[in-house]
Amino acid sequence: MVAPASAPADPRSARAVRDVVFVDGVRTPFGKAGKKGIYAETRADDLVVKVIRELLRRHPELPPERIDEVAIAATTQTGDQGLTIGRSASLLAGLPQSVPGFAIDRMCAGAMTAVTSIAGGIGFGAYDIAIAGGVEHMGNHPMGEGVDPNPRYVADNVVDPSALVMGSTAENVHDRYPSLTKERTDAYAALSQQRYEQAQLAGKIAADLVPVSTRSGEQGWGLATADEPPRPGTTVEALAGLKTPFRPHGRVTPGNAAGLNDGATGCVLADAETARELGLPIGMKLVGYAFAGVEPEVMGVGPIPATEKALKRAGLSIEDIGLFELNEAFAVQVLAFLEHFGIADDDARVNPWGGAIACGHPLASSGVRLMTQLSRHFAEHPEVRYGLTSMCIGFGMGGTVIWENPNFDTAGGAK
């Protein structure tokens, strides 16, 4: 009797999840959206091209043909942000035609989701090295352009009508947290501007910026080398007098919220072994991530359950986190996070170089800005082991990514 042939081994059984590392990130200067902004006559896809080319310029040790994927996020995927922008921008940037690409959307967390999606592929073994990022040209594509919300959202009471206006959701967060007064949000906004100004003067911001050639019908050719939105010298007293456009006698103003902006970001992600093989630097290692949904009318609280979920999955607590990069869509949203976790409004671990209230928030691009800055903080703080990036997301979501400092072990200390 002939013994039956043994079944082939399942190739998945011996596959281990690989370490995913953040190699490096860059961004364009962020501009003000509108006809007078620095990018009024610049295409969104050309901003992405600048970012991809700069990543390759900074890392000649990375052979372009080794890039396995290009994932670029955009909230409004039409016009110069359409045509599967991850693929089209990679071709325009001169990457080999063998390099694929795709577009992705999770509103404000587009670039963050590009990173987590690519990270899953790297961890599983589908990619060794890839580029992830995001772009938003809010001057060319105003928030909500072309959107046709299903009338049943309101007619069937699926969401409160205020959920469709981000500024109104921020006013709702104020309602939910009465202790978060306008005075506190104005004070936080002024601090963000001050920290950004100090970081800029110290040369910490410019190091991550890609100069972009611009053209204006009135001014001709120019070069964007610095963020356009910051307001140096902002004071609490000046912010107190601003109008509240989302509610009469409200608390949300143009001064304690991020503006409407244009810009692009990008980063290189890799398997740790591949990074070492190619001699690429390792800025930080991915620990874990989570996204969570909340009531759409208070979307600003989304980072709270997302962070709790990410920490639980990673086996960590909020006390283990030594550095925070929180997106400042609205000051009240950041303060709700800090109050929930018992962190002071002016804690030095939170947004040490200021945030989106100062430098701007071009929607889908911002997640990689947070990550790039966190990796820079890690390099300066080897005593810190873990940090996180977190942001609220339109229509009731939050996202959090936890990272580990590769410099920690050599420091011989603890947080």
Coordinates of C-alpha atoms in Angstrom, one line a residue:
M1 CA 0.0 0.0 0.0
V2 CA 1.4 3.4 -1.0
A3 CA 1.3 6.1 1.6
P4 CA -0.6 9.2 0.6
A5 CA 1.6 12.2 -0.3
S6 CA 1.8 14.7 2.4
A7 CA 0.0 18.0 1.9
P8 CA 2.2 20.9 0.9
A9 CA 3.1 23.1 3.8
D10 CA 1.1 26.3 4.2
P11 CA 3.5 29.1 3.3
R12 CA 1.8 31.4 5.8
S13 CA 2.6 29.1 8.8
A14 CA 6.2 30.2 9.0
R15 CA 5.7 33.8 8.0
A16 CA 6.5 36.3 10.8
V17 CA 5.3 39.8 10.9
R18 CA 8.2 42.0 9.9
D19 CA 9.3 45.2 11.6
V20 CA 8.1 48.4 9.8
V21 CA 10.3 51.5 10.1
F22 CA 9.9 55.1 9.1
V23 CA 13.0 56.0 7.2
D24 CA 12.5 59.7 6.5
G25 CA 9.8 62.3 5.6
V26 CA 9.6 65.7 3.9
R27 CA 7.0 68.2 2.9
T28 CA 6.4 71.2 0.9
P29 CA 6.0 74.5 2.7
F30 CA 2.3 74.9 3.4
G31 CA 0.4 77.7 1.7
K32 CA -2.8 79.6 2.2
A33 CA -5.6 78.4 0.0
G34 CA -7.0 81.0 -2.4
K35 CA -6.1 83.3 -5.2
K36 CA -3.5 85.1 -3.2
G37 CA -1.8 81.9 -1.8
I38 CA 1.6 80.9 -2.9
Y39 CA 0.3 77.8 -4.7
A40 CA -2.6 79.6 -6.5
E41 CA -1.2 78.6 -9.9
T42 CA 0.6 75.4 -8.8
R43 CA -0.9 72.0 -9.5
A44 CA -1.5 69.5 -6.6
D45 CA 0.2 66.6 -8.4
D46 CA 3.3 68.8 -9.0
L47 CA 3.5 69.3 -5.2
V48 CA 3.6 65.5 -4.8
V49 CA 6.3 65.2 -7.5
K50 CA 8.5 67.7 -5.5
V51 CA 8.1 65.5 -2.4
I52 CA 9.0 62.2 -4.2
R53 CA 12.0 63.7 -5.9
E54 CA 13.3 65.2 -2.7
L55 CA 13.0 61.9 -0.9
L56 CA 15.1 60.3 -3.6
R57 CA 17.6 63.2 -3.7
R58 CA 18.1 62.9 0.1
H59 CA 18.6 59.1 -0.2
P60 CA 20.8 58.2 -3.2
E61 CA 21.4 54.9 -1.4
L62 CA 17.7 54.0 -2.3
P63 CA 17.5 52.5 -5.9
P64 CA 14.2 53.8 -7.4
E65 CA 13.5 50.4 -8.9
R66 CA 13.4 48.9 -5.3
I67 CA 10.3 51.0 -4.5
D68 CA 7.4 48.6 -4.4
E69 CA 4.5 51.0 -4.1
V70 CA 3.5 54.7 -3.9
A71 CA 0.4 55.5 -1.9
I72 CA -0.7 59.1 -2.0
A73 CA -3.9 60.4 -0.2
A74 CA -6.2 63.2 -1.3
T75 CA -9.6 64.0 0.1
T76 CA -10.9 65.5 -3.1
Q77 CA -9.9 63.1 -5.9
T78 CA -10.6 65.0 -9.0
G79 CA -8.8 67.4 -11.3
D80 CA -5.1 67.7 -10.4
Q81 CA -5.8 65.4 -7.4
G82 CA -7.4 62.7 -9.5
L83 CA -6.2 60.1 -12.0
T84 CA -4.9 57.8 -9.3
I85 CA -2.5 60.3 -8.0
G86 CA -0.1 57.9 -6.4
R87 CA 0.6 56.4 -9.8
S88 CA 0.4 59.5 -11.9
A89 CA 2.7 61.5 -9.5
S90 CA 5.3 58.7 -9.4
L91 CA 5.5 58.7 -13.2
L92 CA 5.8 62.4 -13.3
A93 CA 8.5 62.2 -10.7
G94 CA 10.6 60.0 -12.9
L95 CA 10.2 56.7 -11.0
P96 CA 10.5 53.6 -13.1
Q97 CA 7.3 52.5 -14.9
S98 CA 7.6 49.2 -12.9
V99 CA 6.7 51.1 -9.7
P100 CA 2.9 51.0 -9.1
G101 CA 0.9 53.5 -7.1
F102 CA -2.6 54.2 -5.8
A103 CA -4.8 56.9 -4.3
I104 CA -6.4 56.8 -0.9
D105 CA -8.9 58.8 1.1
R106 CA -9.8 59.1 4.8
M107 CA -10.4 62.8 4.9
C108 CA -7.9 64.5 7.3
A109 CA -6.2 61.2 8.0
G110 CA -5.5 60.3 4.4
A111 CA -1.7 60.4 4.7
M112 CA -1.9 58.6 8.0
T113 CA -4.0 55.9 6.4
A114 CA -1.5 55.7 3.4
V115 CA 1.2 55.0 6.0
T116 CA -0.8 52.3 7.9
S117 CA -1.9 50.7 4.7
I118 CA 1.6 50.5 3.4
A119 CA 2.8 49.3 6.8
G120 CA 0.4 46.4 6.7
G121 CA 1.8 45.4 3.3
I122 CA 5.4 45.6 4.6
G123 CA 4.6 43.7 7.8
F124 CA 3.0 40.9 5.8
G125 CA 5.8 40.8 3.2
A126 CA 4.1 42.2 0.2
Y127 CA 6.4 45.2 0.1
D128 CA 10.0 45.8 1.2
I129 CA 10.1 49.6 0.7
A130 CA 7.5 52.1 -0.3
I131 CA 6.5 55.8 -0.4
A132 CA 3.4 57.1 1.4
G133 CA 2.1 60.6 1.7
G134 CA -0.7 63.0 1.0
V135 CA -1.7 66.2 -0.7
E136 CA -4.5 68.8 -0.5
H137 CA -4.8 71.8 -2.7
M138 CA -7.7 73.5 -0.9
G139 CA -7.4 76.5 -3.2
N140 CA -8.2 74.3 -6.3
H141 CA -10.5 72.0 -4.4
P142 CA -12.5 73.6 -1.6
M143 CA -13.6 71.3 1.2
G144 CA -16.6 69.4 0.1
E145 CA -16.2 70.1 -3.6
G146 CA -18.4 67.9 -5.6
V147 CA -19.8 66.1 -2.6
D148 CA -23.5 65.0 -2.7
P149 CA -24.4 63.9 0.8
N150 CA -27.3 61.4 0.8
P151 CA -30.4 63.3 2.1
R152 CA -31.2 60.3 4.3
Y153 CA -28.3 61.3 6.6
V154 CA -30.5 64.1 8.0
A155 CA -34.0 62.8 7.0
D156 CA -33.4 59.5 8.8
N157 CA -31.6 61.1 11.7
V158 CA -28.4 59.2 10.9
V159 CA -26.4 62.2 11.8
D160 CA -27.0 65.7 13.3
P161 CA -26.9 68.3 10.5
S162 CA -24.0 70.0 12.3
A163 CA -21.8 66.9 11.5
L164 CA -21.5 68.2 7.9
V165 CA -19.7 71.4 9.0
M166 CA -16.4 70.8 10.7
G167 CA -16.4 74.1 12.6
S168 CA -19.8 73.3 14.0
T169 CA -18.5 69.9 15.3
A170 CA -15.8 71.8 17.1
E171 CA -18.5 74.0 18.8
N172 CA -20.3 70.8 19.8
V173 CA -17.1 69.5 21.5
H174 CA -17.1 72.8 23.5
D175 CA -20.6 71.9 24.5
R176 CA -19.6 68.5 25.6
Y177 CA -16.6 69.7 27.6
P178 CA -17.8 72.9 29.4
S179 CA -14.4 73.2 31.1
L180 CA -12.8 73.8 27.7
T181 CA -13.5 77.5 27.5
K182 CA -12.7 79.9 24.7
E183 CA -10.0 81.4 26.9
R184 CA -8.3 78.0 27.2
T185 CA -8.5 77.4 23.4
D186 CA -7.1 80.9 22.7
A187 CA -4.3 80.3 25.1
Y188 CA -3.5 77.0 23.5
A189 CA -3.6 78.6 20.0
A190 CA -1.2 81.4 21.0
L191 CA 1.2 78.7 22.5
S192 CA 1.1 76.8 19.2
Q193 CA 2.1 79.9 17.3
Q194 CA 4.9 80.7 19.9
R195 CA 6.3 77.2 19.8
Y196 CA 6.3 77.2 16.0
E197 CA 8.1 80.5 15.8
Q198 CA 10.7 79.4 18.3
A199 CA 11.3 76.1 16.3
Q200 CA 11.5 78.1 13.0
L201 CA 14.1 80.5 14.4
A202 CA 16.1 77.5 15.6
G203 CA 16.1 76.1 12.1
K204 CA 14.0 73.0 13.0
I205 CA 11.2 73.6 10.5
A206 CA 13.1 74.5 7.4
A207 CA 15.1 71.2 7.4
D208 CA 12.0 69.2 6.4
L209 CA 10.8 71.6 3.7
V210 CA 11.2 71.1 -0.1
P211 CA 11.5 74.4 -1.9
V212 CA 8.8 74.7 -4.6
S213 CA 9.0 76.9 -7.7
T214 CA 5.8 79.0 -8.0
R215 CA 4.3 81.2 -10.6
S216 CA 1.9 84.1 -10.3
G217 CA 0.3 86.0 -13.1
E218 CA 1.0 89.2 -11.1
Q219 CA 4.4 88.5 -9.6
G220 CA 5.9 86.0 -12.0
W221 CA 8.2 83.2 -10.9
G222 CA 9.0 82.7 -7.2
L223 CA 10.2 80.1 -4.7
A224 CA 8.3 78.9 -1.7
T225 CA 10.7 78.1 1.1
A226 CA 8.6 78.7 4.2
D227 CA 5.1 78.1 5.5
E228 CA 2.7 80.8 4.7
P229 CA 0.0 80.5 7.4
P230 CA 2.0 81.3 10.7
R231 CA 1.2 84.5 12.5
P232 CA 4.2 85.4 14.6
G233 CA 3.6 87.5 17.7
T234 CA 0.0 86.1 18.2
T235 CA -1.3 87.0 21.6
V236 CA -4.3 85.8 23.6
E237 CA -5.6 89.4 23.7
A238 CA -5.6 89.5 19.9
L239 CA -7.3 86.2 19.5
A240 CA -10.1 87.2 22.0
G241 CA -11.6 89.7 19.6
L242 CA -12.0 87.4 16.6
K243 CA -15.4 86.5 15.2
T244 CA -17.0 83.1 15.7
P245 CA -18.3 82.2 12.3
F246 CA -19.9 78.8 13.2
R247 CA -22.2 80.0 15.9
P248 CA -23.2 83.4 17.3
H249 CA -21.3 84.1 20.5
G250 CA -19.5 80.8 19.9
R251 CA -16.0 79.8 20.8
V252 CA -14.3 78.6 17.6
T253 CA -12.5 81.3 15.6
P254 CA -10.0 81.5 12.7
G255 CA -7.4 82.0 15.4
N256 CA -7.9 78.8 17.4
A257 CA -8.4 76.5 14.4
A258 CA -6.3 75.5 11.5
G259 CA -6.9 77.4 8.3
L260 CA -7.6 76.3 4.7
N261 CA -4.3 75.3 3.2
D262 CA -2.4 73.8 0.3
G263 CA 0.6 71.4 0.6
A264 CA 2.0 67.9 0.2
T265 CA 3.9 65.4 2.4
G266 CA 5.7 62.1 1.8
C267 CA 7.8 59.5 3.6
V268 CA 9.8 56.4 2.9
L269 CA 8.7 53.3 4.8
A270 CA 10.6 50.0 4.8
D271 CA 11.1 46.6 6.4
A272 CA 13.8 47.0 9.0
E273 CA 16.1 44.4 7.3
T274 CA 15.7 46.1 3.9
A275 CA 16.6 49.5 5.5
R276 CA 19.7 48.1 7.0
E277 CA 20.6 46.3 3.7
L278 CA 20.4 49.5 1.8
G279 CA 22.0 51.7 4.4
L280 CA 18.9 53.8 5.0
P281 CA 18.5 55.6 8.3
I282 CA 15.8 54.5 10.7
G283 CA 13.9 57.4 12.1
M284 CA 11.4 55.3 14.2
K285 CA 9.8 51.9 14.3
L286 CA 6.1 51.3 14.1
V287 CA 4.6 49.8 17.2
G288 CA 0.9 49.8 16.3
Y289 CA -2.1 51.8 15.2
A290 CA -5.8 52.1 15.5
F291 CA -8.8 53.9 14.0
A292 CA -12.1 54.4 15.8
G293 CA -15.4 55.9 15.1
V294 CA -17.4 58.4 17.2
E295 CA -20.6 60.4 16.8
P296 CA -20.0 62.5 13.6
E297 CA -21.3 65.7 15.3
V298 CA -18.4 65.5 17.8
M299 CA -15.7 64.2 15.4
G300 CA -13.0 66.1 17.4
V301 CA -13.1 63.5 20.2
G302 CA -12.1 60.7 17.8
P303 CA -8.4 60.6 18.8
I304 CA -9.5 59.6 22.4
P305 CA -10.9 56.1 21.6
A306 CA -8.4 55.6 18.8
T307 CA -5.6 56.2 21.3
E308 CA -7.1 54.0 23.9
K309 CA -7.5 51.2 21.3
A310 CA -4.0 51.6 20.0
L311 CA -2.5 51.6 23.5
K312 CA -4.4 48.5 24.5
R313 CA -3.3 46.6 21.4
A314 CA 0.3 47.6 22.0
G315 CA 0.2 46.7 25.7
L316 CA 1.1 50.2 26.7
S317 CA -0.5 53.0 28.8
I318 CA -0.6 56.7 28.2
E319 CA 2.2 57.0 30.9
D320 CA 4.5 55.2 28.5
I321 CA 4.2 57.9 25.8
G322 CA 7.0 60.5 26.0
L323 CA 6.2 62.6 23.0
F324 CA 2.9 63.5 21.3
E325 CA 2.3 65.0 17.8
L326 CA -1.4 65.9 17.8
N327 CA -3.0 67.5 14.7
E328 CA -4.5 70.8 15.6
A329 CA -7.6 70.9 13.4
F330 CA -9.2 72.9 16.3
A331 CA -7.7 73.8 19.6
V332 CA -10.7 72.4 21.5
Q333 CA -10.1 69.0 19.9
V334 CA -6.5 68.8 21.2
L335 CA -7.6 70.0 24.7
A336 CA -10.3 67.4 24.9
F337 CA -7.7 64.8 24.3
L338 CA -5.3 66.2 26.9
E339 CA -8.0 66.6 29.5
H340 CA -9.2 63.1 29.0
F341 CA -5.7 61.7 29.6
G342 CA -4.9 64.1 32.4
I343 CA -2.2 66.0 30.5
A344 CA -1.7 69.7 31.0
D345 CA -2.6 72.2 28.3
D346 CA 1.0 73.4 28.0
D347 CA 2.8 70.0 28.5
A348 CA 6.2 70.3 26.8
R349 CA 5.8 66.8 25.4
V350 CA 2.9 67.8 23.2
N351 CA 3.6 69.5 19.8
P352 CA 7.0 70.9 20.9
W353 CA 7.3 72.8 17.6
G354 CA 3.8 74.0 17.5
G355 CA 1.1 72.5 15.2
A356 CA -1.4 73.0 12.5
I357 CA -2.9 76.1 14.1
A358 CA 0.4 77.7 13.2
C359 CA 1.7 75.9 10.1
G360 CA -1.5 74.8 8.5
H361 CA -3.5 71.7 7.8
P362 CA -3.8 70.7 4.1
L363 CA -6.2 67.9 5.1
A364 CA -5.0 64.6 3.6
S365 CA -1.3 65.6 3.9
S366 CA -1.1 66.3 7.6
G367 CA -0.6 62.8 9.0
V368 CA 3.0 62.5 7.5
R369 CA 3.9 66.0 8.8
L370 CA 3.1 64.7 12.3
M371 CA 5.2 61.6 11.8
T372 CA 8.2 63.4 10.3
Q373 CA 8.3 65.8 13.3
L374 CA 8.0 63.0 15.8
S375 CA 11.0 61.2 14.2
R376 CA 13.0 64.5 14.5
H377 CA 12.0 64.7 18.2
F378 CA 13.1 61.1 18.8
A379 CA 16.5 62.0 17.4
E380 CA 16.8 64.8 20.0
H381 CA 15.4 62.8 22.9
P382 CA 17.0 59.4 23.2
E383 CA 15.6 59.2 26.7
V384 CA 12.1 58.8 25.2
R385 CA 11.1 55.3 24.1
Y386 CA 7.5 55.8 22.7
G387 CA 5.7 58.6 21.0
L388 CA 2.4 58.8 19.1
T389 CA 0.8 60.7 16.3
S390 CA -3.0 61.3 16.4
M391 CA -5.7 63.2 14.6
C392 CA -9.4 63.7 14.4
I393 CA -11.1 62.8 11.1
G394 CA -14.2 64.3 9.5
F395 CA -17.5 62.5 9.8
G396 CA -16.7 61.0 13.2
M397 CA -13.4 59.2 13.4
G398 CA -10.0 59.3 15.0
G399 CA -6.6 57.7 14.2
T400 CA -3.5 57.1 16.3
V401 CA -0.2 55.6 15.4
I402 CA 2.3 54.6 18.1
W403 CA 6.1 54.7 17.3
E404 CA 9.2 53.5 19.1
N405 CA 12.5 55.5 19.2
P406 CA 15.4 53.5 17.7
N407 CA 17.8 55.6 19.7
F408 CA 16.4 54.6 23.0
D409 CA 18.4 51.4 23.6
T410 CA 21.7 53.2 23.1
A411 CA 20.7 55.8 25.6
G412 CA 20.8 53.3 28.5
G413 CA 18.0 55.0 30.2
A414 CA 14.2 55.1 30.6
K415 CA 11.6 57.7 29.8

